[in-house]
Amino acid sequence: MAQPVTYVFPQNYSLDTVLNIKNYWNDSIIGTKTISQVVSDAREQVPGANCIMIFPNANAPDNYYCWIYPCIISGDVIRCIDYTGSGQGGATYVGFAGINNLPSVQSYGYYGNGQLSSGNMSPFVHITFNGRDYQGYGWTNDAPSIIVLINTEAQVYLNDANVSPTLDWFSITQLSGNNNQFRLDLSQIKEDYTYDGITTRTTQDNDTFIINPVTSLKRMAANFQYDVEEKVVFCGNNYMTLMKHKNGNDESLRVKLYYQTDYMFYDTGYLYLNDTLDDYYLCFIQSQSEHKARLDLIHYYESNGAYWWSYNEGTRPSDNDFLNTYVWLEVNGYYSDSPYDTGTTDDGGDPGLPRIQDHIYTSPLPTKSGLGLGFISLYHPTPEQLSDIADLLWSNTLEDNIIKYFNNFADNIIALYVLPYKPGSLSTKFFSIGNYTSEIDDIEYVTTRYYDIPMGSVNIGPFWDSYLDFEPYTKCYVYLPYIGLKELDIDELMCPTDHDGRLPSAKGCTLSLLYRLDILTGIIVAQLKITNEYLSDEVRYQFSGKVGYNIPLTGQTYNNIMSAMLNVMTASATAVMTGGLTAPLVGAAAIAGTVQAQKPTVERVGELSGDTSMMGQKTPYLIIESPNKPYIDLQEDLTGFPSYKSDLLENFTGYTEVVEVHAEGFVCTEEEREEIIRLLKEGVLL
Amino acid sequence: MSLTLKIRKTTSELNRVTKSFISNDDITLTGTLKEEQDILHPVIEVESSANLSAYNYCEIEEFGRKYFMHPNVVRTNLWRLNLDVDVLSTYDAGIRGSLALVKRSEDRINYYINDGVFYTEQRKVITYHTFKNNGVDAVMGSTDEYYLLVAGG
């Protein structure tokens, strides 16, 4: 909170400047006072004043009438405080041109006894403040030569000074819930005009308001005495009070908002507490578009939504006050997306980074295949054509006519292999090897190296629609042909987050599989992608493997094949059994729900890639292991189900067991109160 | 101090906040308190020709409380009533107006919070789901194909 600051205008005066004080009635000099003493006297009379104006008499500057006007400066408006109750509700604005016939305002003068006392005088002023000229009116155009601005806890305004006004709203502990921290924590309404000229506004859109049950006026009123005005929310000289009243069988609550000591619009009459269908809540109303906010009430119907009153023109805070409250709310992170509300800013719980996630789509296939450049050719022969090629390779014709790249003509044959895939359509030509073109015609050949092969999709969704559908109770594996068995994260498949990092309302997803094949080497990459109402083909898993098997052409190639096979089999033999007992979940060891976590993981598929993969299962499939929960009739009546919601107990029915409770608002012995809390923690039937 | 005892029969559970009673069966006894009593656990002797052994609840308006009642027979028509305050029923309104963080509820439930409430068997359910293209199990290709890779060509 800002330290008190005092500023004297004009600057050739100071707080220590000595004034000759003249008698209010006869101008006799009765003594001297410094400006500081005069300020002190004035503030005793009017605690809310944050400035006084001292007007000179005709013999200024040495002799001063002490027309001392306690005023409030708010924004660029100076307003005298009207205590005469003359009907303008304290809105006597000084300095506005063209306003005539103003009622008299309370002013002060020093009488013969040297005490500052009140009198009545019409205002007159001609000053420049904050760079604006205020034209005077009334029966004189004399300007006050001294204006003393006194900082209040609510606002700091210095002449042309760039000081941000401060606001720090506090509430009584009953509202804030933070012992001795007094941080304000009210209900909220967002995106509404703070003034729009109509009496009430309504909304049933639950996104526009947040009800904090602690701020229920009915709840607070239960603890109030009758006809005692209780201050509940305060910020310097601004505060709101509630007063409970009983008239016959009718109980009501009167609300007042005091703004700069002068109570404002919110003397709205009575809010009747007997009505059992609705309630009232203290709140802030904020308008993002206008950059305004104010303190207010919500009248809330469970079935019809919320509505609230607007200020009436002429009795509302200034635009600067609206702005100040808006800025205060923004700075204090009142509308942060944090799931916590700690009342502090230093202990975490206030994440700032957005959880927006990026899309991960399938990348394009490589384009440079090495085929069709003359170095290598890949043919797709039929068995009959392959037989013809073998005859050609063993004939004398080939040895005589080809330019040999290698010592052995067989080295021109790089590989002969089998794949479980044929590209859609292939062109044909005469079989050529090296630079020799044979007479074997219409043999298909491959010019594209990489292919995307859709491998189907499967829908995944919850079975229990509870925590049993998630780790560690439910597990998910995928068998991928030519790759093997892989474990997937069932939590993500059941509830994939959307682009903004939120858990979706829709459960489950469609899991689609894409194989990307390098037809030249048989290497495959399997991509698993998620699609739901928020996501479309987002890549989540990628695994690699090898499809196909080689056919040995020479002794060397045969040895190479067998060597590779032995390595695969050795690796597989060491992975017979994996997994085992894991530690039970805390607090759940007695509950059979930990079954999944305690059961061993059994390997179902060994290494199944390369040559061995062609003998394995060729259709991909998911394996989902989930617990079997027996149906227990009416368990919710007997033990309740997890809730973890905070609310008044009257909004729960049946079996209810609490973590913590504020058992307050009624008179009982402490032994009884402890007994009540104990029973509520054990479980009661409401 | 005069007392009015309203002897009642309740069929409700001990932990039910609002008790229900067998109607038209209440007995009202009035008298004068003769000795010091613990307001939370009073022991009151009453004279009544009614068979109070069938009753289990008592309300004392002067104490502003409701009690579980355990009657003992002293002698014919003389009963000793051992009372223990029923805090839930006595402060029903205040309890319902209290703010609480509820752990288990019958009607406001979040099934995704794991607090071990669900019991499961040792048996687990294992299901297999094949990937399908247009309703047919997906495979890379319907047949195996030869490929011959040569130098040059």
Coordinates of C-alpha atoms in Angstrom, one line a residue, chain A residues 82-302:
Chain A
D82 CA -21.8 17.8 0.7
Y83 CA -23.1 17.1 4.1
T84 CA -26.2 19.2 3.9
G85 CA -28.3 16.5 2.5
S86 CA -29.6 19.0 0.1
G87 CA -30.7 16.3 -2.4
Q88 CA -27.9 16.0 -4.8
G89 CA -26.5 12.9 -3.1
G90 CA -23.0 14.3 -2.7
A91 CA -22.6 14.9 -6.4
T92 CA -21.8 18.5 -6.1
Y93 CA -19.2 18.9 -8.7
V94 CA -16.9 21.8 -8.5
G95 CA -15.5 23.1 -11.6
F96 CA -18.1 22.1 -14.1
A97 CA -19.1 25.0 -16.2
G98 CA -22.7 25.9 -16.7
I99 CA -24.1 24.5 -13.5
N100 CA -26.0 27.0 -11.6
N101 CA -28.0 27.2 -8.5
L102 CA -25.9 24.7 -6.7
P103 CA -26.9 24.0 -3.1
S104 CA -24.7 25.2 -0.4
V105 CA -21.9 23.0 0.7
Q106 CA -20.4 22.5 4.0
S107 CA -17.4 24.6 4.5
Y108 CA -15.3 25.4 7.5
G109 CA -13.9 28.4 9.2
Y110 CA -12.0 29.3 12.3
Y111 CA -14.1 31.0 14.9
G112 CA -12.9 33.1 17.7
N113 CA -12.0 30.1 19.8
G114 CA -9.5 29.0 17.2
Q115 CA -11.4 25.9 16.5
L116 CA -12.3 24.8 13.0
S117 CA -16.1 24.7 12.7
S118 CA -18.5 24.3 10.0
G119 CA -20.7 26.8 8.2
N120 CA -22.5 27.1 4.9
M121 CA -21.2 28.8 1.7
S122 CA -21.7 28.4 -1.9
P123 CA -18.7 27.1 -3.7
F124 CA -16.6 29.1 -6.1
V125 CA -13.5 28.0 -7.8
H126 CA -11.3 28.7 -10.7
I127 CA -8.4 26.4 -10.8
T128 CA -6.2 24.5 -13.2
F129 CA -5.9 20.9 -12.2
N130 CA -4.2 18.1 -14.2
G131 CA -3.7 20.5 -17.0
R132 CA -7.4 21.3 -17.4
D133 CA -9.0 24.6 -16.7
Y134 CA -12.0 24.6 -14.5
Q135 CA -14.1 27.7 -15.1
G136 CA -15.6 29.1 -12.1
Y137 CA -19.1 30.3 -11.4
G138 CA -21.0 31.6 -8.5
W139 CA -20.5 35.0 -7.0
T140 CA -16.8 35.3 -7.3
N141 CA -14.1 34.1 -9.6
D142 CA -11.4 34.1 -7.0
A143 CA -9.4 31.0 -7.2
P144 CA -8.0 29.1 -4.2
S145 CA -4.4 29.7 -3.9
I146 CA -3.7 26.6 -2.0
I147 CA -4.7 23.2 -2.7
V148 CA -3.4 20.5 -0.5
L149 CA -3.7 17.0 -1.8
I150 CA -3.6 14.3 0.8
N151 CA -3.1 10.7 -0.2
T152 CA -5.7 8.3 1.1
E153 CA -5.3 4.6 1.1
A154 CA -7.7 4.4 -1.8
Q155 CA -6.1 6.7 -4.3
V156 CA -3.1 8.7 -5.0
Y157 CA -3.4 11.6 -7.4
L158 CA -0.7 14.1 -7.7
N159 CA -0.9 17.1 -10.0
D160 CA 0.4 15.8 -13.3
A161 CA 2.3 13.1 -11.5
N162 CA 2.5 9.7 -13.1
V163 CA 1.4 7.8 -10.1
S164 CA -0.8 4.8 -10.6
P165 CA -3.7 4.7 -8.3
T166 CA -3.7 1.8 -6.0
L167 CA -6.6 -0.4 -5.0
D168 CA -6.4 -3.2 -2.6
W169 CA -9.7 -4.7 -1.8
F170 CA -10.0 -6.7 1.3
S171 CA -12.8 -8.6 2.9
I172 CA -13.7 -9.9 6.3
T173 CA -12.4 -13.3 7.1
Q174 CA -15.8 -14.9 6.6
L175 CA -15.5 -14.0 2.9
S176 CA -11.9 -14.4 2.2
G177 CA -11.5 -17.6 4.0
N178 CA -7.8 -16.8 4.5
N179 CA -7.1 -16.3 8.1
N180 CA -5.7 -12.9 8.6
Q181 CA -4.9 -12.5 5.0
F182 CA -8.1 -10.7 4.1
R183 CA -7.7 -11.2 0.4
L184 CA -10.9 -10.6 -1.3
D185 CA -12.4 -13.6 -3.1
L186 CA -15.8 -12.9 -4.5
S187 CA -18.0 -14.4 -7.1
Q188 CA -17.4 -13.0 -10.6
I189 CA -19.3 -12.0 -13.6
K190 CA -17.3 -11.5 -16.8
E191 CA -17.9 -9.7 -20.0
D192 CA -20.7 -7.5 -19.0
Y193 CA -21.2 -3.8 -19.4
T194 CA -20.8 -2.0 -16.1
Y195 CA -23.4 0.4 -17.1
D196 CA -25.8 0.2 -19.9
G197 CA -28.7 2.2 -18.9
I198 CA -31.1 -0.6 -17.9
T199 CA -32.0 -1.6 -14.4
T200 CA -31.0 -5.3 -14.5
R201 CA -29.2 -7.7 -16.7
T202 CA -29.5 -11.4 -16.7
T203 CA -27.6 -14.4 -17.9
Q204 CA -28.1 -18.1 -17.8
D205 CA -24.7 -18.7 -19.4
N206 CA -22.7 -20.5 -16.8
D207 CA -19.5 -19.4 -18.5
T208 CA -20.1 -15.8 -17.7
F209 CA -20.3 -16.1 -13.9
I210 CA -18.6 -18.0 -11.1
I211 CA -20.5 -18.4 -7.9
N212 CA -18.3 -18.6 -4.7
P213 CA -20.8 -20.1 -2.2
V214 CA -18.8 -18.5 0.6
T215 CA -20.0 -15.1 -0.6
S216 CA -23.7 -16.0 -0.1
L217 CA -25.4 -13.1 1.6
K218 CA -27.9 -15.5 3.2
R219 CA -25.1 -17.4 4.7
M220 CA -23.4 -14.3 6.1
A221 CA -26.7 -12.8 7.3
A222 CA -27.2 -15.8 9.6
N223 CA -24.4 -14.5 11.7
F224 CA -25.4 -10.8 11.7
Q225 CA -27.2 -9.0 14.4
Y226 CA -30.3 -7.1 13.5
D227 CA -30.1 -3.5 12.6
V228 CA -26.3 -3.3 12.9
E229 CA -24.5 -2.2 9.8
E230 CA -21.6 -4.5 9.2
K231 CA -18.7 -3.7 6.9
V232 CA -17.9 -6.7 4.8
V233 CA -15.7 -5.4 2.0
F234 CA -13.4 -2.5 2.1
C235 CA -10.7 -0.6 0.2
G236 CA -9.6 2.5 1.9
N237 CA -12.5 4.8 2.0
N238 CA -14.6 2.6 -0.2
Y239 CA -16.5 -0.1 1.4
M240 CA -19.7 -2.1 1.4
T241 CA -21.9 -2.8 4.3
L242 CA -24.8 -5.2 5.1
M243 CA -27.5 -4.8 7.6
K244 CA -30.0 -7.4 8.6
H245 CA -33.5 -6.3 9.5
K246 CA -36.6 -8.1 10.7
N247 CA -40.1 -6.9 10.1
G248 CA -42.7 -9.3 11.4
N249 CA -41.8 -12.6 9.8
D250 CA -39.9 -11.0 7.0
E251 CA -36.1 -11.0 7.2
S252 CA -34.2 -8.8 4.8
L253 CA -30.8 -7.5 4.1
R254 CA -29.9 -3.9 3.2
V255 CA -26.8 -3.3 1.2
K256 CA -24.9 -0.1 0.9
L257 CA -21.8 0.7 -1.1
Y258 CA -19.9 3.7 0.3
Y259 CA -17.7 5.3 -2.2
Q260 CA -15.3 7.9 -0.9
T261 CA -17.4 8.0 2.3
D262 CA -20.5 8.9 0.4
Y263 CA -22.8 6.0 0.0
M264 CA -23.8 5.3 -3.5
F265 CA -26.5 3.6 -5.5
Y266 CA -26.5 0.5 -3.5
D267 CA -29.1 1.4 -1.0
T268 CA -31.4 -0.6 -3.1
G269 CA -33.9 -1.4 -0.4
Y270 CA -34.3 -4.8 0.9
L271 CA -33.1 -8.2 -0.3
Y272 CA -35.6 -10.6 1.3
L273 CA -34.0 -13.6 2.9
N274 CA -37.1 -15.7 3.4
D275 CA -37.1 -16.6 -0.3
T276 CA -35.9 -20.2 -0.3
L277 CA -35.4 -20.4 -4.1
D278 CA -32.5 -18.1 -4.6
D279 CA -29.6 -16.4 -3.0
Y280 CA -27.5 -13.3 -3.3
Y281 CA -23.7 -13.2 -3.7
L282 CA -21.1 -10.5 -3.5
C283 CA -19.2 -10.2 -6.7
F284 CA -17.0 -8.3 -9.1
I285 CA -18.5 -7.5 -12.4
Q286 CA -15.9 -7.0 -15.1
S287 CA -16.1 -5.9 -18.7
Q288 CA -13.1 -6.9 -20.8
S289 CA -14.3 -4.8 -23.7
E290 CA -14.8 -1.6 -21.6
H291 CA -11.8 -2.2 -19.3
K292 CA -14.1 -1.5 -16.4
A293 CA -15.0 -3.4 -13.2
R294 CA -17.0 -2.7 -10.1
L295 CA -18.2 -4.3 -6.9
D296 CA -21.8 -5.6 -7.0
L297 CA -24.3 -8.2 -6.1
I298 CA -25.6 -11.2 -8.0
H299 CA -29.2 -12.3 -7.5
Y300 CA -29.0 -15.9 -8.5
Y301 CA -31.7 -18.4 -9.2
E302 CA -30.6 -22.1 -9.5

